Amino acid sequence: MSDLLQVKDLETQFRTREGNVHAVNGVSFNLKEGETLGIVGESGCGKTVSMMSLLGLIPVPPGKVVAGEARFEGKDLLKLSNEELRHIRGAKISVVFQDPMTSFNPVLTIGKQTAEPYQIHHNAGKAEAYERAVKYLELVGIPNAKERMNDYPHQFSGGMRQRVMIAMGLICEPQILIADEPTTALDVTIQAQIIELMKKLRDELGMAIIWITHDLGIIAGLAHRVNVMYGGYIVETAPVKSLYKEPQHPYTLGLLGSLPRMDEMSYRRLVSIDGLPPTLLEKPTYCPFEPRCKYAVEKCRYSNPQLSQVEGEDHYVACWVNPKTGKEY
Amino acid sequence: MAEKEVLLKVEDLYKHFPIRKGLFSGSREKVHAVDGISFEIYQGETLGLVGESGCGKSTTGRTILQLYRPTSGSVFFEGEDLAKLKGEALRKKRRYVQMIFQDPYASLNPRMTVGQIIGEPMEIHNTYKGAEQLRRVEELLELVGLNPAFINRYPHEFSGGQRQRIGVARALALQPKLIVCDEPISALDVSIQAQVVNLLEDLQEELGLTYLFIAHDLSMVRHISDRVAVMYLGIIVELADRNELYATPIHPYTKALLSAVPFPDPFIEENRKRIILEGDVPSPVNPPSGCRFRTRCQYAKEICAEEKPEFREVLPGHYAACHFSDELK
Ligand SMILES: Nc1ncnc2c1ncn2[C@@H]1O[C@H](COP(=O)(O)OP(=O)(O)OP(=O)(O)O)[C@@H](O)[C@H]1O
Ligand SMILES: Nc1ncnc2c1ncn2[C@@H]1O[C@H](COP(=O)(O)OP(=O)(O)OP(=O)(O)O)[C@@H](O)[C@H]1O
Ligand code: SF4
Ligand code: SF4
Ligand SMILES: [Mg+2]
Ligand SMILES: [Mg+2]
């Protein structure tokens, strides 16, 4: 399958009172047609900012995309004007945000808000957009969608609001859907509903998905490929099975080890990662995970490793040390 | 197994919150937050309490501590009914039952130093004063893995995981016997969650503590608990030894809940069949008649709308509230 989106050396910074925050430090990845790419990592590692940078959605100032390239349909997204980006956002690439309540306008009806992207991007009349909104609300499983078009967001439960957000993201049948922790605030039974729904829609509509989460469980069942982020870098990227079976980066190993598993019959002490995530106030000339890493060697303190291929095809890791042997590659 | 000593016995506990609609309306409506639950916690064990948002977990915890006074029912702690105690008598007993809260920031007074926060309960209960108190605070800081040199710092100078440790130290200040942990790790990053869970486990072993561990992360609850209780809409629907509950759940709600939890393993996820529950949890203001789960239960029959299923011991030590427990076990 061909590459739909190619991101290269993306760097984004924020000016703050404490200094420049190096939120994204040279992120490169490709997204294939129809592929679901998972992006995992803990709070503040740059998951949201890296994606929002692509769509011109970070606040400028304090934010600034300082370097990089993002090829989509022959154009570099990072070079487009706001006007040009507006035609892409919501139409060809759409985003479903984490918190559906703050993403809705509380005084507009669900119907109006769902229909809006279609009206804007397809120059559609009210009636046509309305009909399409009903169709997409039905598609995401809102019962009696037609009758509920005139309801307001507060009349919907959290799970239903998240469904409406997805309907809004899908109504223009985008090629790429970016889902930023769309189920994090939801209960696990509702989360399971939404994930089942997304899998079904993905297969029906053939779109590519970028799914941002800190939950390694969700990604295991959903993604084809996973990027693990730490401190503004992608530190490991691999096909999903390869990543879980043969994790290579000490951070990935730590994350997987810190999760309890439901199928363990005997007690196992959780592996914890000591120390704290980086402050991002400098762009490190060393490995960003070094202060917390059990495998660190001398070299890690003065040289920041780049992603390079290991273990099987298509598996890349940014680390000097092979954790299996404890020795440098 | 040796005779287990009951530390806490909750009997037929109810907590209803009246709803004030208009200023003058004599509305009799109320939230059935906790609607008749009974269980025991044995000395030295961890009882996990799980269920979806709003099912009454926190209310249960707070009512045990008498932070909310029960609408009816009893909370026997070491044989004495806390619900019947008042004033000084209650305060004396209550020092042995402490709570750790979800939000490690909101639950710590930002204008007090760490030393004052941890020392406060000792002031109130007149246990340690002056130099002795200082020593005790330092001891506690060390016990939870914080540097005693931090004693004069303020909460905002700590990370989330460290703030949660401060919360733990404060809960330990009066040598409690039972600690209600209300989602103590939900606000923390995955890599930090394991640190706090390991700490709670170490303290339990060292100090012989008993925990009621409230959480919605079912894998973590399984990891830390000896037995697990599942709540739905104000009642406990199932309670059993954790291995038995997770391997062979009886109640249809427990089955669905467990099947919804994603596994961090793509090889398992690939072939997993989920029970997807339809719709949302009904309102706790007008819970369904008979069995509360019947509006979403695939096994529901006529009797389920008419009669409340009894919470009974279906297998030794394994309780469930379903009319068809014997068929489903
Ligand atoms: N408007 C802003 N001003 C200053 N710093 C910001 C701003 N937005 C983001 N950052 C910083 O950029 C870094 C990356 O943030 P980002 O939102 O991408 O994290 P994330 O991986 O999505 O985390 P989370 O899981 O918490 O959503 C963080 O350190 C954050 O503090
Ligand atoms: N002080 C209160 N006044 C009125 N209603 C309340 C109060 N506290 C809780 N409730 C209601 O009681 C029900 C149970 O709430 P509770 O906080 O115990 O749920 P929970 O299981 O802890 O949920 P969560 O997982 O979201 O923390 C909810 O419907 C809630 O809105
Ligand atoms: S490069 Fe060194 S410090 Fe960084 S993750 Fe690898 S071993 Fe650890
Ligand atoms: S009592 Fe009936 S409705 Fe309730 S869980 Fe059992 S079968 Fe389902
Ligand atoms: Mg984010
Ligand atoms: Mg709660």
Coordinates of N, CA and C in Angstrom, one line a residue, chain A residues 41-44 157 159-160 184 187-193 195-196 199 214-218 220-222 240-242 244-245 251 255-277 292, chain B residues 51-54 159 162 189-195 197-199 201-202 216-223 242-243 246-247 253 256-270 272 274-281 296:
Chain A
G41 N 2.5 6.7 24.7 CA 3.5 7.4 25.5 C 2.8 8.1 26.6
E42 N 3.6 8.5 27.7 CA 2.9 9.1 28.8 C 2.6 10.6 28.6
S43 N 1.9 11.1 29.6 CA 1.5 12.5 29.5 C 2.6 13.5 29.2
G44 N 2.4 14.4 28.2 CA 3.4 15.4 27.9 C 4.5 15.0 27.0
S157 N -25.3 11.5 26.9 CA -24.3 11.0 27.8 C -22.9 11.1 27.2
G159 N -20.7 8.9 26.5 CA -20.5 7.9 25.4 C -21.2 8.4 24.1
M160 N -22.4 8.9 24.3 CA -23.1 9.4 23.1 C -22.5 10.6 22.5
T184 N -10.6 7.9 26.5 CA -10.0 7.9 27.8 C -10.9 8.3 28.9
D187 N -16.2 5.0 30.4 CA -16.1 3.7 31.0 C -15.7 2.6 30.1
V188 N -15.2 1.5 30.6 CA -14.7 0.4 29.8 C -15.7 -0.2 28.9
T189 N -17.0 -0.3 29.4 CA -18.0 -1.0 28.5 C -18.3 0.0 27.3
I190 N -18.3 1.3 27.6 CA -18.6 2.2 26.5 C -17.4 2.3 25.6
Q191 N -16.2 2.3 26.2 CA -15.0 2.3 25.4 C -15.0 1.1 24.4
A192 N -15.5 -0.1 24.9 CA -15.5 -1.2 24.0 C -16.5 -1.0 22.9
Q193 N -17.6 -0.4 23.2 CA -18.6 -0.1 22.1 C -18.0 0.8 21.1
I195 N -14.8 1.3 20.3 CA -13.7 0.7 19.6 C -14.2 -0.3 18.6
E196 N -15.2 -1.1 19.0 CA -15.9 -2.0 18.0 C -16.4 -1.2 16.8
K199 N -13.6 0.0 14.5 CA -13.1 -1.0 13.7 C -14.0 -1.3 12.5
H214 N -2.6 6.5 25.9 CA -1.5 6.0 26.7 C -1.8 4.6 27.1
D215 N -2.9 4.0 26.5 CA -3.3 2.7 26.9 C -2.8 1.6 26.0
L216 N -1.8 0.9 26.4 CA -1.2 -0.1 25.6 C -2.2 -1.3 25.3
G217 N -3.3 -1.4 26.1 CA -4.3 -2.4 25.8 C -5.1 -2.1 24.6
I218 N -5.6 -0.8 24.5 CA -6.4 -0.4 23.4 C -5.6 -0.6 22.1
A220 N -3.2 -2.6 21.3 CA -2.9 -4.0 21.0 C -4.0 -4.5 20.1
G221 N -5.2 -4.2 20.3 CA -6.3 -4.8 19.5 C -6.7 -3.9 18.3
L222 N -6.1 -2.8 18.1 CA -6.6 -1.8 17.1 C -5.6 -1.5 16.1
V240 N 2.5 -4.0 15.2 CA 2.0 -4.1 16.5 C 2.5 -5.4 17.2
K241 N 2.4 -6.5 16.4 CA 2.8 -7.8 17.0 C 4.3 -7.9 17.4
S242 N 5.1 -7.3 16.5 CA 6.5 -7.3 16.7 C 6.8 -6.4 18.0
Y244 N 5.0 -5.9 20.7 CA 4.6 -6.5 21.9 C 5.4 -7.8 22.2
K245 N 5.8 -8.4 21.1 CA 6.5 -9.7 21.3 C 7.9 -9.5 21.6
Y251 N 12.4 1.9 27.5 CA 11.1 2.5 27.9 C 9.9 1.7 27.6
L255 N 7.3 0.1 30.2 CA 5.8 0.3 30.1 C 5.1 -1.0 30.1
L256 N 5.5 -1.9 29.3 CA 4.8 -3.2 29.3 C 5.0 -3.9 30.6
G257 N 6.1 -3.8 31.3 CA 6.3 -4.5 32.5 C 5.5 -3.8 33.7
S258 N 5.2 -2.6 33.5 CA 4.4 -1.9 34.6 C 3.0 -2.2 34.5
L259 N 2.5 -2.9 33.5 CA 1.1 -3.2 33.4 C 0.8 -4.6 34.0
P260 N -0.2 -4.6 34.9 CA -0.6 -5.9 35.4 C -1.4 -6.6 34.2
R261 N -1.4 -7.9 34.2 CA -2.1 -8.6 33.2 C -3.2 -9.5 33.7
M262 N -4.3 -9.5 33.1 CA -5.5 -10.1 33.6 C -5.4 -11.7 33.5
D263 N -4.4 -12.2 32.7 CA -4.3 -13.6 32.6 C -3.2 -14.2 33.5
E264 N -2.7 -13.4 34.4 CA -1.6 -13.9 35.2 C -2.2 -14.6 36.4
M265 N -1.9 -15.8 36.6 CA -2.5 -16.5 37.8 C -1.7 -16.4 39.0
S266 N -0.4 -16.1 38.9 CA 0.4 -16.0 40.2 C 0.8 -14.5 40.3
Y267 N 1.2 -14.1 41.5 CA 1.5 -12.8 41.8 C 2.9 -12.4 41.2
R268 N 2.9 -11.2 40.6 CA 4.2 -10.7 40.0 C 4.3 -9.3 40.4
R269 N 5.4 -8.9 41.0 CA 5.6 -7.5 41.4 C 5.7 -6.7 40.1
L270 N 5.0 -5.5 40.1 CA 5.1 -4.7 38.9 C 6.4 -4.1 38.7
V271 N 6.9 -4.0 37.5 CA 8.1 -3.3 37.2 C 7.8 -1.8 37.2
S272 N 8.5 -1.0 38.0 CA 8.2 0.4 37.9 C 9.3 1.1 37.3
I273 N 9.0 2.2 36.6 CA 10.1 3.0 36.0 C 10.4 4.1 37.0
D274 N 11.5 4.1 37.6 CA 11.8 5.1 38.6 C 12.0 6.5 38.0
G275 N 12.0 7.5 38.8 CA 12.3 8.9 38.2 C 11.1 9.4 37.5
L276 N 11.4 10.6 36.9 CA 10.3 11.4 36.3 C 10.5 11.6 34.8
P277 N 9.4 11.9 34.1 CA 9.6 12.3 32.7 C 10.4 13.6 32.6
R292 N 16.5 7.7 33.6 CA 15.6 6.7 34.2 C 16.0 5.3 33.7
Chain B
G51 N -16.4 -0.9 39.2 CA -17.7 -0.6 38.6 C -17.6 0.7 37.8
E52 N -18.6 1.0 37.0 CA -18.5 2.2 36.1 C -18.8 3.4 36.9
S53 N -18.4 4.5 36.2 CA -18.6 5.9 36.8 C -20.0 6.1 37.3
G54 N -20.1 6.6 38.5 CA -21.4 6.9 39.1 C -22.1 5.7 39.7
S159 N 5.8 16.2 41.9 CA 5.1 15.6 40.7 C 3.9 14.8 41.3
Q162 N 4.6 11.8 43.4 CA 5.2 12.2 44.7 C 4.0 12.8 45.6
D189 N 0.5 8.8 35.6 CA 1.0 8.1 34.4 C 1.3 6.7 34.6
V190 N 1.1 5.9 33.5 CA 1.3 4.4 33.6 C 2.6 4.1 34.4
S191 N 3.7 4.8 34.0 CA 5.0 4.4 34.6 C 5.1 4.7 36.1
I192 N 4.3 5.7 36.5 CA 4.3 6.1 37.9 C 3.2 5.3 38.7
Q193 N 2.2 4.8 38.0 CA 1.2 4.0 38.7 C 1.8 2.8 39.4
A194 N 2.7 2.1 38.7 CA 3.4 0.9 39.3 C 4.2 1.3 40.6
Q195 N 4.8 2.5 40.6 CA 5.5 2.9 41.8 C 4.6 3.0 43.0
V197 N 1.5 1.6 43.4 CA 0.9 0.3 43.7 C 2.0 -0.5 44.5
N198 N 3.2 -0.5 44.1 CA 4.2 -1.3 44.8 C 4.4 -0.7 46.2
L199 N 4.3 0.6 46.3 CA 4.4 1.2 47.7 C 3.3 0.7 48.6
E201 N 1.6 -2.0 48.4 CA 1.8 -3.4 48.7 C 2.9 -3.6 49.8
D202 N 3.9 -2.8 49.6 CA 5.0 -2.9 50.6 C 4.5 -2.5 52.0
H216 N -11.4 1.9 38.6 CA -12.1 1.4 37.5 C -11.2 0.6 36.5
D217 N -9.9 0.6 36.9 CA -8.9 -0.2 36.1 C -8.9 -1.7 36.6
L218 N -9.7 -2.5 35.8 CA -9.9 -3.9 36.3 C -8.6 -4.7 36.3
S219 N -7.6 -4.4 35.5 CA -6.4 -5.2 35.6 C -5.6 -4.9 36.8
M220 N -5.6 -3.6 37.2 CA -4.9 -3.2 38.4 C -5.6 -3.7 39.6
V221 N -6.9 -3.7 39.6 CA -7.7 -4.2 40.8 C -7.4 -5.7 41.0
R222 N -7.3 -6.4 39.9 CA -7.0 -7.8 40.0 C -5.6 -8.0 40.6
H223 N -4.7 -7.2 40.2 CA -3.3 -7.3 40.6 C -3.2 -7.1 42.1
R242 N -10.4 -13.1 43.9 CA -10.1 -12.4 42.6 C -9.9 -13.4 41.5
N243 N -9.2 -14.5 41.7 CA -8.9 -15.4 40.6 C -10.2 -16.0 40.1
Y246 N -12.4 -13.3 38.1 CA -11.9 -13.0 36.8 C -11.9 -14.2 35.9
A247 N -11.8 -15.4 36.4 CA -11.7 -16.6 35.6 C -13.2 -17.1 35.3
Y253 N -23.4 -8.9 34.2 CA -22.7 -7.6 34.1 C -21.2 -7.8 34.3
A256 N -19.7 -9.1 31.1 CA -19.5 -8.0 30.1 C -18.4 -7.1 30.4
L257 N -18.4 -6.7 31.7 CA -17.3 -5.8 32.1 C -15.9 -6.3 31.9
L258 N -15.7 -7.6 32.2 CA -14.4 -8.2 32.0 C -14.1 -8.4 30.6
S259 N -15.1 -8.7 29.8 CA -14.8 -8.9 28.4 C -14.5 -7.6 27.7
A260 N -14.8 -6.5 28.3 CA -14.6 -5.2 27.6 C -13.1 -4.7 27.9
V261 N -12.5 -5.3 28.9 CA -11.1 -4.8 29.2 C -10.1 -5.2 28.1
P262 N -9.4 -4.2 27.5 CA -8.5 -4.6 26.5 C -7.2 -5.2 27.1
F263 N -6.7 -6.2 26.4 CA -5.5 -6.9 26.9 C -4.3 -6.2 26.2
P264 N -3.2 -6.0 26.9 CA -2.0 -5.4 26.2 C -1.3 -6.6 25.5
D265 N -2.0 -7.3 24.6 CA -1.4 -8.4 23.8 C -2.1 -8.6 22.5
P266 N -1.5 -8.2 21.4 CA -2.2 -8.3 20.1 C -2.5 -9.7 19.7
F267 N -1.8 -10.7 20.2 CA -2.1 -12.1 19.8 C -3.4 -12.5 20.5
I268 N -3.6 -12.1 21.7 CA -4.9 -12.4 22.4 C -6.0 -11.6 21.8
E269 N -5.8 -10.3 21.6 CA -6.8 -9.4 21.2 C -7.4 -9.8 19.8
E270 N -6.5 -10.4 19.0 CA -6.9 -10.8 17.6 C -8.1 -11.7 17.6
R272 N -10.2 -12.2 20.3 CA -11.1 -12.1 21.4 C -12.5 -11.7 21.0
R274 N -16.0 -10.1 22.3 CA -16.4 -9.2 23.3 C -17.9 -9.3 23.5
I275 N -18.4 -9.1 24.7 CA -19.8 -8.9 24.9 C -20.0 -7.4 24.9
I276 N -20.6 -6.9 23.9 CA -20.8 -5.4 23.8 C -22.2 -5.1 24.4
L277 N -22.2 -4.3 25.5 CA -23.4 -3.9 26.1 C -24.1 -2.8 25.3
E278 N -25.4 -2.9 25.1 CA -26.1 -1.9 24.4 C -26.4 -0.8 25.4
G279 N -26.5 0.5 24.9 CA -27.0 1.6 25.7 C -26.1 2.0 26.8
D280 N -26.7 2.8 27.7 CA -26.0 3.4 28.8 C -26.5 2.9 30.1
V281 N -25.8 3.2 31.2 CA -26.3 2.9 32.5 C -27.5 3.8 32.8
R296 N -30.0 -3.9 30.2 CA -28.9 -4.2 29.3 C -28.5 -5.6 29.3

